[in-house]
Coordinates of N, CA and C in Angstrom, one line a residue:
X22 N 45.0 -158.9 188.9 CA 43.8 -158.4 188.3 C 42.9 -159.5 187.8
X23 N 43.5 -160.7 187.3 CA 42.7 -161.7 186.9 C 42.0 -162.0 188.1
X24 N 42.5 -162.4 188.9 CA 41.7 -162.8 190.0 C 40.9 -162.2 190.6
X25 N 40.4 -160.9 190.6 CA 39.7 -160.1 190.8 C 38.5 -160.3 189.8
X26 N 38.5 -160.0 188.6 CA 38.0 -160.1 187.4 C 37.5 -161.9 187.9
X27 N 37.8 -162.6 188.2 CA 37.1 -164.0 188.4 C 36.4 -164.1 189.7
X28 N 36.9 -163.1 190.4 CA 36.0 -163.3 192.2 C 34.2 -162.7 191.4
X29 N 35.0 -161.5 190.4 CA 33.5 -160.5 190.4 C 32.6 -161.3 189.5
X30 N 33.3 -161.9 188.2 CA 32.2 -163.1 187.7 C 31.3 -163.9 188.8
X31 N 32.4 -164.6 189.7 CA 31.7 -165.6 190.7 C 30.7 -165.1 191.5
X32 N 30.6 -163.9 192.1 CA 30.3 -163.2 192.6 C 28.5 -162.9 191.9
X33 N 28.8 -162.6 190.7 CA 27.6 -162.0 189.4 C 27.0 -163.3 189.4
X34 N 27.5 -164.6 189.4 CA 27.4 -165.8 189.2 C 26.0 -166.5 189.9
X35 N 26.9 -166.2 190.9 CA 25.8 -166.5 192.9 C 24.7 -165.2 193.2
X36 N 25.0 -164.0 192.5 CA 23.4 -163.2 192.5 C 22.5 -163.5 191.6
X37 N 23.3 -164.1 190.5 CA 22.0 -164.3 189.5 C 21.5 -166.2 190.0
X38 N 22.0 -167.0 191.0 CA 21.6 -168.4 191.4 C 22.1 -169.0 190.4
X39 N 23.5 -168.3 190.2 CA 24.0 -169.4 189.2 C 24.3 -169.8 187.9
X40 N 22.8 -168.9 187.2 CA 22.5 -169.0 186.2 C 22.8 -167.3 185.8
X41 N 23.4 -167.3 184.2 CA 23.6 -166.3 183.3 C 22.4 -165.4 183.5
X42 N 22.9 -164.3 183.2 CA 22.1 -163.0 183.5 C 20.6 -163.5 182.5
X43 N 21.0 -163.7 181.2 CA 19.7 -163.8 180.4 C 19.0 -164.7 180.5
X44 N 19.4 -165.8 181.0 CA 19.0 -167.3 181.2 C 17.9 -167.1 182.6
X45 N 18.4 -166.1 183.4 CA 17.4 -165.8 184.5 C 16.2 -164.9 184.3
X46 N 16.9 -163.9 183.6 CA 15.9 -162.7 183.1 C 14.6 -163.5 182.4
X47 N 14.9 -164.7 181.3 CA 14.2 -165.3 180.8 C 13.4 -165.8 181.5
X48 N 13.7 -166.9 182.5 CA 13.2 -167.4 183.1 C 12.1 -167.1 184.6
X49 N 12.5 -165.3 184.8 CA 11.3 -164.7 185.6 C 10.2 -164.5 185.0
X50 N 10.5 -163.7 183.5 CA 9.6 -163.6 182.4 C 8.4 -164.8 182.4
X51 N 8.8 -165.8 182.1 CA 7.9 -167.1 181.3 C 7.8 -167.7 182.8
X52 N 8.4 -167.7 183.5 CA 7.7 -169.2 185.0 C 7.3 -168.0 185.7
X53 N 7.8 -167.1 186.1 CA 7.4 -166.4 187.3 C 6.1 -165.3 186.6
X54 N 6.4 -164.9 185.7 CA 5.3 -164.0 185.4 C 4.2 -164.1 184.0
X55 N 4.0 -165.6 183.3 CA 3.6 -166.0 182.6 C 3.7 -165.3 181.0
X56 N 4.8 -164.6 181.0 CA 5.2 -163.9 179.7 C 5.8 -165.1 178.6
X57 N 5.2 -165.5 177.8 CA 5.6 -166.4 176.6 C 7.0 -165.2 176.0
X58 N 8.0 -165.9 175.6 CA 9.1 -165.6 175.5 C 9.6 -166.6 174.1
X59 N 10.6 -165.9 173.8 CA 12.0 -167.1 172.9 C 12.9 -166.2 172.5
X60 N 13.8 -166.8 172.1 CA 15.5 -165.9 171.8 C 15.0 -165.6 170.3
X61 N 15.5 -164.0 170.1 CA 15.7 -163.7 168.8 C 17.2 -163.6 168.4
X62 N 16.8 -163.5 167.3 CA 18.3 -163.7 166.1 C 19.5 -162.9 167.0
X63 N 20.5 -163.4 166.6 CA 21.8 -162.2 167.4 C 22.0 -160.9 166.2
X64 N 22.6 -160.3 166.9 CA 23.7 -159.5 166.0 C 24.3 -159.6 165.4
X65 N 24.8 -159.7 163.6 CA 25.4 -160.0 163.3 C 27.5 -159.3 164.1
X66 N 28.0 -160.8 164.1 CA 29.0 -160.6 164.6 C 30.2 -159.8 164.0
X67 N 30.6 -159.8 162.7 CA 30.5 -159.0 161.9 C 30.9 -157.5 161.8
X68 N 29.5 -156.9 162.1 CA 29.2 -155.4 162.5 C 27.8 -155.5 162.9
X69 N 27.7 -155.3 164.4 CA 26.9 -155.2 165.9 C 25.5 -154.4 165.0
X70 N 25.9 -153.3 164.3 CA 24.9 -152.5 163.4 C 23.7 -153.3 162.5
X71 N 24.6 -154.7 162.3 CA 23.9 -155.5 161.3 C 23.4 -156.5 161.6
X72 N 22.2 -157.5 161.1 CA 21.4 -158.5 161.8 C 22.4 -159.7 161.4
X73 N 22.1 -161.2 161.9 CA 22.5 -162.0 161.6 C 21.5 -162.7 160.8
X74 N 20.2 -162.0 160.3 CA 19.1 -162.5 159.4 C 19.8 -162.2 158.3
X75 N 18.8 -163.0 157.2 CA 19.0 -163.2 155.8 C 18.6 -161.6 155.0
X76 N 17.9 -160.6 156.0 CA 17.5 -159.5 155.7 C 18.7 -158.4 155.5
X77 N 19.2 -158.1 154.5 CA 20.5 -157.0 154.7 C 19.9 -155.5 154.7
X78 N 18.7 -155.3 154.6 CA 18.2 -154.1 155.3 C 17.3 -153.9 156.4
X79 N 17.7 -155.0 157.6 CA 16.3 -155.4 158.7 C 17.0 -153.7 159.8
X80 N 15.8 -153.7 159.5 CA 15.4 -152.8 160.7 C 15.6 -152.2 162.2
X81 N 15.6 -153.8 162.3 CA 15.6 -154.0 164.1 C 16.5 -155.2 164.1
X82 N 18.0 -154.5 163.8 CA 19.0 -155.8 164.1 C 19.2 -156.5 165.4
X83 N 19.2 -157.9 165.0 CA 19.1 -158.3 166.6 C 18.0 -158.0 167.5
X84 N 17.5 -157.8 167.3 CA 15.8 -157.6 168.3 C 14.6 -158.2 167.3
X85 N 15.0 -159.1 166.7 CA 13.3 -159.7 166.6 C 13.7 -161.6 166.4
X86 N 12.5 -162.0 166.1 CA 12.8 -163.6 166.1 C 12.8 -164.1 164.7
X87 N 13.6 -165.0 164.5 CA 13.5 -165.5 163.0 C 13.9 -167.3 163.0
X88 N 14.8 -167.6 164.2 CA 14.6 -168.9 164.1 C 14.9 -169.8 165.5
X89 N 13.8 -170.2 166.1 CA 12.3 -170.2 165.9 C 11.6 -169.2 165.6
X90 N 10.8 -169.2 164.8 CA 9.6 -167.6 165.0 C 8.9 -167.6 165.8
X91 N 8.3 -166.5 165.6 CA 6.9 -165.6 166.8 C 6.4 -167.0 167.6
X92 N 5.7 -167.7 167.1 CA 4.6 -168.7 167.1 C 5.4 -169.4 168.3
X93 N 6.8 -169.2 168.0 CA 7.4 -170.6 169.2 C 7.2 -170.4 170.7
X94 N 6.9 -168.7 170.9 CA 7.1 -168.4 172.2 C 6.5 -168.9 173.2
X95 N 6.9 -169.6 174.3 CA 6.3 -170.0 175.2 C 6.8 -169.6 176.8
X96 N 5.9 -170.2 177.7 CA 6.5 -170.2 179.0 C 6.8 -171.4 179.8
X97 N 7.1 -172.2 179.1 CA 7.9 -173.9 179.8 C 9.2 -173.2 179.8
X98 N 9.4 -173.9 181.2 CA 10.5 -173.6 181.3 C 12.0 -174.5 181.3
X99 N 11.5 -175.2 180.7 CA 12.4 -176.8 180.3 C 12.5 -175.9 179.0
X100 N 11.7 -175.4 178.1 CA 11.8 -175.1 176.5 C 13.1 -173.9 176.8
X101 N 12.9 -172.9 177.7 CA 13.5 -171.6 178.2 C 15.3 -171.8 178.0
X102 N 15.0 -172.4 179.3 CA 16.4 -173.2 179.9 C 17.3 -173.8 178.6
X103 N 16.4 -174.8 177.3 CA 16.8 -175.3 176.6 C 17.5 -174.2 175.7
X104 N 16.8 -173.4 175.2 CA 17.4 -172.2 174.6 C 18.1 -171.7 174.9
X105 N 18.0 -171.0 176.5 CA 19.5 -169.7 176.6 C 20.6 -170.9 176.6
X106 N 20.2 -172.0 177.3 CA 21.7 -172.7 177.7 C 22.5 -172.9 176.2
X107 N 21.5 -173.4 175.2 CA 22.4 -173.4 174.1 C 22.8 -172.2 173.5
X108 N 21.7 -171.0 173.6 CA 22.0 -170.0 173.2 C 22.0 -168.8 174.0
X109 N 23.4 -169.1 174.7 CA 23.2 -167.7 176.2 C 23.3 -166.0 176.0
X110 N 23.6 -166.0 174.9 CA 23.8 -164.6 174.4 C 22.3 -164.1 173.4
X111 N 21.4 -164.7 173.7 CA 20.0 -164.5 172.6 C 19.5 -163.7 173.3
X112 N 19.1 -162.4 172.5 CA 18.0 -161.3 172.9 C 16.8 -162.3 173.2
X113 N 16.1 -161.8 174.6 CA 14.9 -162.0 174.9 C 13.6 -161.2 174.0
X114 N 12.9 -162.0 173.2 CA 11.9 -161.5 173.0 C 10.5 -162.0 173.4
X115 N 9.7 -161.3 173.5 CA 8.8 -160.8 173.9 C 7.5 -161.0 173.2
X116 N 6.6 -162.0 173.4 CA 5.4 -162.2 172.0 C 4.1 -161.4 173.0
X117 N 4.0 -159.9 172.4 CA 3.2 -158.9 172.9 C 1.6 -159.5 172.7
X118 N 1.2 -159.5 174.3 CA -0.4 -159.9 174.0 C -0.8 -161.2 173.6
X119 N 0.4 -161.8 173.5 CA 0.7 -163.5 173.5 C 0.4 -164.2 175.0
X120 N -0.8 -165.3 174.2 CA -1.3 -166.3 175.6 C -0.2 -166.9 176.5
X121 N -0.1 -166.9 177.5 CA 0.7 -167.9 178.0 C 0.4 -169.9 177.9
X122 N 1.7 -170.0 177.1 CA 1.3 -171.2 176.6 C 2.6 -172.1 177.0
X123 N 2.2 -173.2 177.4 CA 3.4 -174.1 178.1 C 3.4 -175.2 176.5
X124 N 4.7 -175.3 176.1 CA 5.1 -176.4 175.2 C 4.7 -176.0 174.0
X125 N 4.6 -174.6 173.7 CA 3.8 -173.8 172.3 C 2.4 -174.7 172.3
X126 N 2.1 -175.0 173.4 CA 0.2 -175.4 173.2 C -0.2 -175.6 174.6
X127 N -1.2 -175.7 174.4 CA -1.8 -175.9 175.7 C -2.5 -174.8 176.3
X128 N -3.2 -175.0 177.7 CA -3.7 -174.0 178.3 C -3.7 -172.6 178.2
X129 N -4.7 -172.0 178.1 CA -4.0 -170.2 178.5 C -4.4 -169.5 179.8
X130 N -2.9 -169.1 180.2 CA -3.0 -169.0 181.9 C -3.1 -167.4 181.8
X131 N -3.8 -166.9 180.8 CA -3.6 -165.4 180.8 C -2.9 -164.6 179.5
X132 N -2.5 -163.5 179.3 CA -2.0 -162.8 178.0 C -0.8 -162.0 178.6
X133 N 0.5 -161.9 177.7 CA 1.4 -161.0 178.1 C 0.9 -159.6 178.1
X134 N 1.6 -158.9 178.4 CA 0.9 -157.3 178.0 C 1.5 -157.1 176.3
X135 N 0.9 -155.5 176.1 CA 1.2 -154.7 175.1 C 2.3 -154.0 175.1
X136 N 2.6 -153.2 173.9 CA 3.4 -152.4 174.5 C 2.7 -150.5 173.4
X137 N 3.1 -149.7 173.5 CA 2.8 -148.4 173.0 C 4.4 -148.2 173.4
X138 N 4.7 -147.8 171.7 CA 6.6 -147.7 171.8 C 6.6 -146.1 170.7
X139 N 7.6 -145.2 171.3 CA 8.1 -143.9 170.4 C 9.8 -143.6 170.7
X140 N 10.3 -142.7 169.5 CA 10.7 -142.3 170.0 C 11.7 -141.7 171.2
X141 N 12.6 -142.2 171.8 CA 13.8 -142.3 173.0 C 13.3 -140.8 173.5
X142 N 13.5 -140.0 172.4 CA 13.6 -138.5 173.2 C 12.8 -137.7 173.4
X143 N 11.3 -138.3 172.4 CA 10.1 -138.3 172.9 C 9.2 -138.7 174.3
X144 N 10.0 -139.9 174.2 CA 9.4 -140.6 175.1 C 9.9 -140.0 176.6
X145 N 11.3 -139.8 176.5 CA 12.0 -139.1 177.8 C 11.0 -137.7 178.2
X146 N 10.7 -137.0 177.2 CA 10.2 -135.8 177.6 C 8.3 -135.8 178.3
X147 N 8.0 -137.1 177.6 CA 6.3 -136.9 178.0 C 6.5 -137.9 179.2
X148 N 6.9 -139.2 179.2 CA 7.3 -139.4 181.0 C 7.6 -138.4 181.9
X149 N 8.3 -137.2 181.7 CA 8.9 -136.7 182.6 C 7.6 -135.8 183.0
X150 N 6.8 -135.6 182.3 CA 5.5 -134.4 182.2 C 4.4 -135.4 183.0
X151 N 4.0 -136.5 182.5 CA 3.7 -137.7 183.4 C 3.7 -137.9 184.4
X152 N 5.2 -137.8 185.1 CA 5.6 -137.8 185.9 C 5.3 -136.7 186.8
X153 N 4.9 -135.1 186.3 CA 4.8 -134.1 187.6 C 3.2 -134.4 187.3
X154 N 2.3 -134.5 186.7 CA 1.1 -134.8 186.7 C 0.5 -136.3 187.7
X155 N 1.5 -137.1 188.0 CA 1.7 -137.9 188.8 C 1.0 -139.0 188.2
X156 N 0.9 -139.3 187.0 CA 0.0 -140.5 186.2 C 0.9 -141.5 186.9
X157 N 0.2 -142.9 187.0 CA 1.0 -144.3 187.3 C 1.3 -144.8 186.1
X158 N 2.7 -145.3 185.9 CA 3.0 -146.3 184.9 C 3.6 -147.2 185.2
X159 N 3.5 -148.1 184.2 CA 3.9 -149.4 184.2 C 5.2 -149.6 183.9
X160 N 5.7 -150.6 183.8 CA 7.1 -150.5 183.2 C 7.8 -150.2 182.0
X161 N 8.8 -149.8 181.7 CA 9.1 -148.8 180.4 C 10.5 -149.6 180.1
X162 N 10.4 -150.2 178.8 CA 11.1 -150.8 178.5 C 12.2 -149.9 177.6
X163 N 13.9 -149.7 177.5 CA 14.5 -148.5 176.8 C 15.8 -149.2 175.8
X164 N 15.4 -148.9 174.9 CA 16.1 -148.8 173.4 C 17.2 -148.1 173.0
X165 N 18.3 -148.2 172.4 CA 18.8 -146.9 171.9 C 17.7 -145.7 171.1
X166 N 17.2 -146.3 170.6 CA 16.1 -145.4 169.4 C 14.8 -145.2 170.2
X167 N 13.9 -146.2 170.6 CA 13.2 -146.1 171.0 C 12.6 -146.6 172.4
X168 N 11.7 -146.1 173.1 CA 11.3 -147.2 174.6 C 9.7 -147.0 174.1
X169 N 9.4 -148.1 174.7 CA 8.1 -149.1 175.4 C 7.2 -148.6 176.4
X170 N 6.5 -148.3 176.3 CA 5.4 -148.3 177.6 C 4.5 -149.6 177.4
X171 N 4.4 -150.8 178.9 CA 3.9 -151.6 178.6 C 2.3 -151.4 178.9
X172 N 1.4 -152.5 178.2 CA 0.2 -152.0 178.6 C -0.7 -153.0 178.8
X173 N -1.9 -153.1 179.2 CA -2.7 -154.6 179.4 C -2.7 -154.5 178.1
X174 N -3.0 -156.2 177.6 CA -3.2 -156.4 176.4 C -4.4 -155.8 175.6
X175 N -5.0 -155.7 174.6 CA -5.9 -155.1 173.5 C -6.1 -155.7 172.6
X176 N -7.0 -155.6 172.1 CA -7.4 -156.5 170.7 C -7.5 -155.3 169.3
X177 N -7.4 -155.6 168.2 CA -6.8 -154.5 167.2 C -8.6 -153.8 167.2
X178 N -9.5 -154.2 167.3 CA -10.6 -153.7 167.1 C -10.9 -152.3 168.5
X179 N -10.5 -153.0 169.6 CA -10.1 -152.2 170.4 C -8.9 -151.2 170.0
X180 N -8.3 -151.0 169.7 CA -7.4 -149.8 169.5 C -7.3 -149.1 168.1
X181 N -8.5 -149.9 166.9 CA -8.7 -148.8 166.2 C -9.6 -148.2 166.4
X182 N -10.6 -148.0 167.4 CA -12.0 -147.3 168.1 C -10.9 -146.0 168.8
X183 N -10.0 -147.1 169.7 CA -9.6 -145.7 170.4 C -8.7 -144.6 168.9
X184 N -8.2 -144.8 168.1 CA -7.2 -143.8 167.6 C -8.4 -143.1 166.4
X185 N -9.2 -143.7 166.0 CA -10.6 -143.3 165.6 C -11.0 -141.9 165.7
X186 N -11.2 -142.5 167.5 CA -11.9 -141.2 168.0 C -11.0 -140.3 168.1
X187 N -9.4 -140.4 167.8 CA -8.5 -139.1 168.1 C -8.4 -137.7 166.9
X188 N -8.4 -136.6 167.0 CA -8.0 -135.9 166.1 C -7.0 -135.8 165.7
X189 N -5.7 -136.6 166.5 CA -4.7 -136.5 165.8 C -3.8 -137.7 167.1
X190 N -2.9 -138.5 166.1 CA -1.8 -139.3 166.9 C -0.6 -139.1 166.0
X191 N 0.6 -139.0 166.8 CA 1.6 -139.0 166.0 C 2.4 -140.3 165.4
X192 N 2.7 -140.2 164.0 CA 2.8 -140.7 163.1 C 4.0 -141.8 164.0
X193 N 5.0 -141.5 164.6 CA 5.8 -142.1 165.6 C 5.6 -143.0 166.7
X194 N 4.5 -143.0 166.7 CA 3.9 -144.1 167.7 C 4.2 -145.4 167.2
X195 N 4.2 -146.4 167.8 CA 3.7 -147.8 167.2 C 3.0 -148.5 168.7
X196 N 2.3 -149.6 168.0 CA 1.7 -150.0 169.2 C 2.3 -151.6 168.7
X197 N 2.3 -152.3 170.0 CA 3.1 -154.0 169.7 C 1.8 -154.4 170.3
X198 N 1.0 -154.8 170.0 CA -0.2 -155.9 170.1 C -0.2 -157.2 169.9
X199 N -1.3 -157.8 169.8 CA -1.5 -159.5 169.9 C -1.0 -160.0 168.4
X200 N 0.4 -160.5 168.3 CA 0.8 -161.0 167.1 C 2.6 -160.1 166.6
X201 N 2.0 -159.1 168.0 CA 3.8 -158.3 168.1 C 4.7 -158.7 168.7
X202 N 6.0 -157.9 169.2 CA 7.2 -158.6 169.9 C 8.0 -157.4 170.3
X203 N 8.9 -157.7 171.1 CA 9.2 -156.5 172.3 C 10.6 -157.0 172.2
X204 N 11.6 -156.5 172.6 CA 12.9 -157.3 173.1 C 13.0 -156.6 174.7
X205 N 13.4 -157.8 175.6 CA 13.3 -157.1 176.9 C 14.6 -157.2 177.5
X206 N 14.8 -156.2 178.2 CA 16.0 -156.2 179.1 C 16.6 -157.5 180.0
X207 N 17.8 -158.0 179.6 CA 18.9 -157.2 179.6 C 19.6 -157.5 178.3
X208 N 18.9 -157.8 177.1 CA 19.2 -158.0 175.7 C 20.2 -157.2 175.0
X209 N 21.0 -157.5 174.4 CA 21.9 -156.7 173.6 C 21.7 -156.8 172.3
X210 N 21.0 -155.7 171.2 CA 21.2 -156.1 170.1 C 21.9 -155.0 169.0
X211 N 21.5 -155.2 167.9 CA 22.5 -154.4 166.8 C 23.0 -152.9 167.3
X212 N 21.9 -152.6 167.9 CA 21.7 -150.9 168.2 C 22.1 -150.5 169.6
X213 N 22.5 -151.6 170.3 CA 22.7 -151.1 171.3 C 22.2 -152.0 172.5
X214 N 22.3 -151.8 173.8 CA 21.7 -152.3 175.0 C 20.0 -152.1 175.3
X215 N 19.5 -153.0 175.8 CA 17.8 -152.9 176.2 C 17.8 -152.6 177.4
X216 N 17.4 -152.0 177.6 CA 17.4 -151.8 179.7 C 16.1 -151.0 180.2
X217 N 15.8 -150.9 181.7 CA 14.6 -150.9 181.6 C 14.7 -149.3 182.5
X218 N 13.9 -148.5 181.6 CA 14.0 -147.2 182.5 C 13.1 -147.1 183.6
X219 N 12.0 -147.8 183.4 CA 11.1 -147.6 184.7 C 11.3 -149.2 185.2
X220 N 11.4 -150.0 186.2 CA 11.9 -151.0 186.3 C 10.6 -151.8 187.3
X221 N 10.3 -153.1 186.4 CA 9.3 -153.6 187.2 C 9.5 -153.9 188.6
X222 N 8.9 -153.5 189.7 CA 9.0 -153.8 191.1 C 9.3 -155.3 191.5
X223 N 10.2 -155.5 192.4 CA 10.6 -156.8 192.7 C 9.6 -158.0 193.4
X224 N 9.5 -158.9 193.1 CA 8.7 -159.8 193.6 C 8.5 -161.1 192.5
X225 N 7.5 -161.8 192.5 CA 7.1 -163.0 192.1 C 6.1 -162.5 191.0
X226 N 5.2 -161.5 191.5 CA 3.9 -161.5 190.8 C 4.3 -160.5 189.4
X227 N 3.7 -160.8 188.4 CA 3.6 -160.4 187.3 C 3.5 -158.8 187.8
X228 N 3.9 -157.8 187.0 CA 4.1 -156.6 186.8 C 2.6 -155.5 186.8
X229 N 2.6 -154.8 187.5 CA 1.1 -154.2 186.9 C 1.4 -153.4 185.6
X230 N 0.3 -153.3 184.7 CA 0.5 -152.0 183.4 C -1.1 -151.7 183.6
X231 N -0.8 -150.7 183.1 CA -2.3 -149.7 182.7 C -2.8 -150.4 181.6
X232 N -4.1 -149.4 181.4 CA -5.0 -149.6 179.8 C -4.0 -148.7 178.9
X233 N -4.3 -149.1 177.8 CA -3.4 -148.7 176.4 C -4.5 -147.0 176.4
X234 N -6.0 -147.2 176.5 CA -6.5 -146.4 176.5 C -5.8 -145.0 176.7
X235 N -5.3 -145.0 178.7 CA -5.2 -144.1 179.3 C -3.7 -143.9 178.9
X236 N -2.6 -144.8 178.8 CA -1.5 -144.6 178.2 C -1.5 -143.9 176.8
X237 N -2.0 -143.8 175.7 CA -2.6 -143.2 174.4 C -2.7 -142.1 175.1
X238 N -4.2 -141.5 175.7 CA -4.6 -140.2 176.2 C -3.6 -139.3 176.7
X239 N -2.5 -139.5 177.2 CA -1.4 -139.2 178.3 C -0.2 -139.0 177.4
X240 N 0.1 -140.0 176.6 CA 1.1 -139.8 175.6 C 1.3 -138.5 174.5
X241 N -0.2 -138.3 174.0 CA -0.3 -138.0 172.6 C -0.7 -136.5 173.5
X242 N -1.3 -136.2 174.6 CA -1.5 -134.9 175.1 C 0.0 -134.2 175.6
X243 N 0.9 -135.6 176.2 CA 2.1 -135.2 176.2 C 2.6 -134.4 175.4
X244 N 3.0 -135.0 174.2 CA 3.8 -134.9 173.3 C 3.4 -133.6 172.5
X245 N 1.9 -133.0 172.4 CA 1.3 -132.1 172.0 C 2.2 -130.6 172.7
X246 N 1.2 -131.0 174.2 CA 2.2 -130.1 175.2 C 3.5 -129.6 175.4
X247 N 4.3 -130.5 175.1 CA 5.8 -130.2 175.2 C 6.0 -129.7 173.6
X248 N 5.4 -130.2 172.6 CA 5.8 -129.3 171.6 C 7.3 -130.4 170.8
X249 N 7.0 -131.6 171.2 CA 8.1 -132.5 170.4 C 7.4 -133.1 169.0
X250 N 8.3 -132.6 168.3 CA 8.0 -133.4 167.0 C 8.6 -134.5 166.9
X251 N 8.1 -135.6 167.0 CA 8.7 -137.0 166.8 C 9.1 -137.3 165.7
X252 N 10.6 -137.6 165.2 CA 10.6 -138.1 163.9 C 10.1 -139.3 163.5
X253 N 10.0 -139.5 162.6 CA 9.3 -141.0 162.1 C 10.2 -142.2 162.0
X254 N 10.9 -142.8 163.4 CA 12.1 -143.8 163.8 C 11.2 -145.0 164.3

């Protein structure tokens, strides 16, 4: 049985080129698709429920950044490498609407996307309605609690025009904008596994996402329609 259990590592080993599942995931992210990235806090080891931050009532155990913070994220991929290898078990996070920036400065080769996050069982229900109405989406990042719809980036003046003009958005929404953070698949944190329900298409090139606009419009008429009350998670 051991030896089995060592073929299938070797095996996982040489599909991922070698390199650890996160260390790669990371590394499509920030080289291949210009997503500024950095490892957030672990889990407290402990109890998986609980952060390994100084916060004993944080929120989002194990899914956010605290040391390095937000600011550090980049897409060098010498900084990348430097990180998972020391720290190969770090949730990938995500600096939402963050420039792509090589060595935390320099050039900007473009913006990561956004994200518009609710809800798990919300969200399962208005995708699915989405889905027979045949809208395109982007990739959908999935939470125990909650998932992600990613979206081209926004600026906050842009998305208080759009929720402005709405008669109503549910209080369960959150949106990750420029100065936000995402944790992305295949991250493990307090709550559970990250994984991706709608899964970016394979290739080199950066991922398409929609406008937040038309994601908003789609969501919140969803969520009307089916008649889900979203709790406030």
């Amino acid at each position: 049985m051991r030896e089995i259990l060592g073929r299938r590592r070797r095996l996982l080993s040489r599909r991922n080129g070698g390199r650890p599942e996160l260390l790669s995931a990371a590394l499509t992210f920030a080289t291949e698709w210009q997503w500024p990235v950095l490892p957030g806090v672990a889990p407290d080891p402990r109890g998986r429920a609980r952060c390994a931050c100084p916060d004993p009532e944080c929120t989002v155990p194990g899914a956010h950044p605290f040391d390095p913070g937000l600011l550090a994220a980049t897409t060098d991929e010498r900084m990348v490498r430097w990180w998972w290898t020391n720290r190969p078990s770090a949730p990938i996070i995500l600096a939402t609407g963050g420039a792509s920036r090589v060595g935390g400065a320099g050039h900007d080769a473009g913006r990561a996307p956004c994200a518009v996050s609710l809800p798990a069982l919300a969200a399962s229900r208005a995708l699915a309605l989405l889905d027979r109405r045949g809208m395109r989406l982007g990739p959908v990042v999935a939470a125990p609690t909650r998932w992600a719809l990613l979206v081209k980036p926004y600026s906050m003046e842009q998305l208080g025009e759009l929720l402005y003009a709405k008669d109503f958005v549910p209080g369960s929404l959150r949106f990750h904008g420029e100065g936000g953070y995402l944790a992305l698949p295949p991250s493990a944190t307090g709550q559970g596994a990250v994984r991706w329900e709608r899964a970016p298409l394979p290739g080199s090139a950066a991922p398409w996402v929609p406008d937040v606009e038309a994601v908003v419009d789609a969501v919140v008429d969803a969520l009307t329609r089916t008649g889900v009350s979203a709790p406030e998670l």
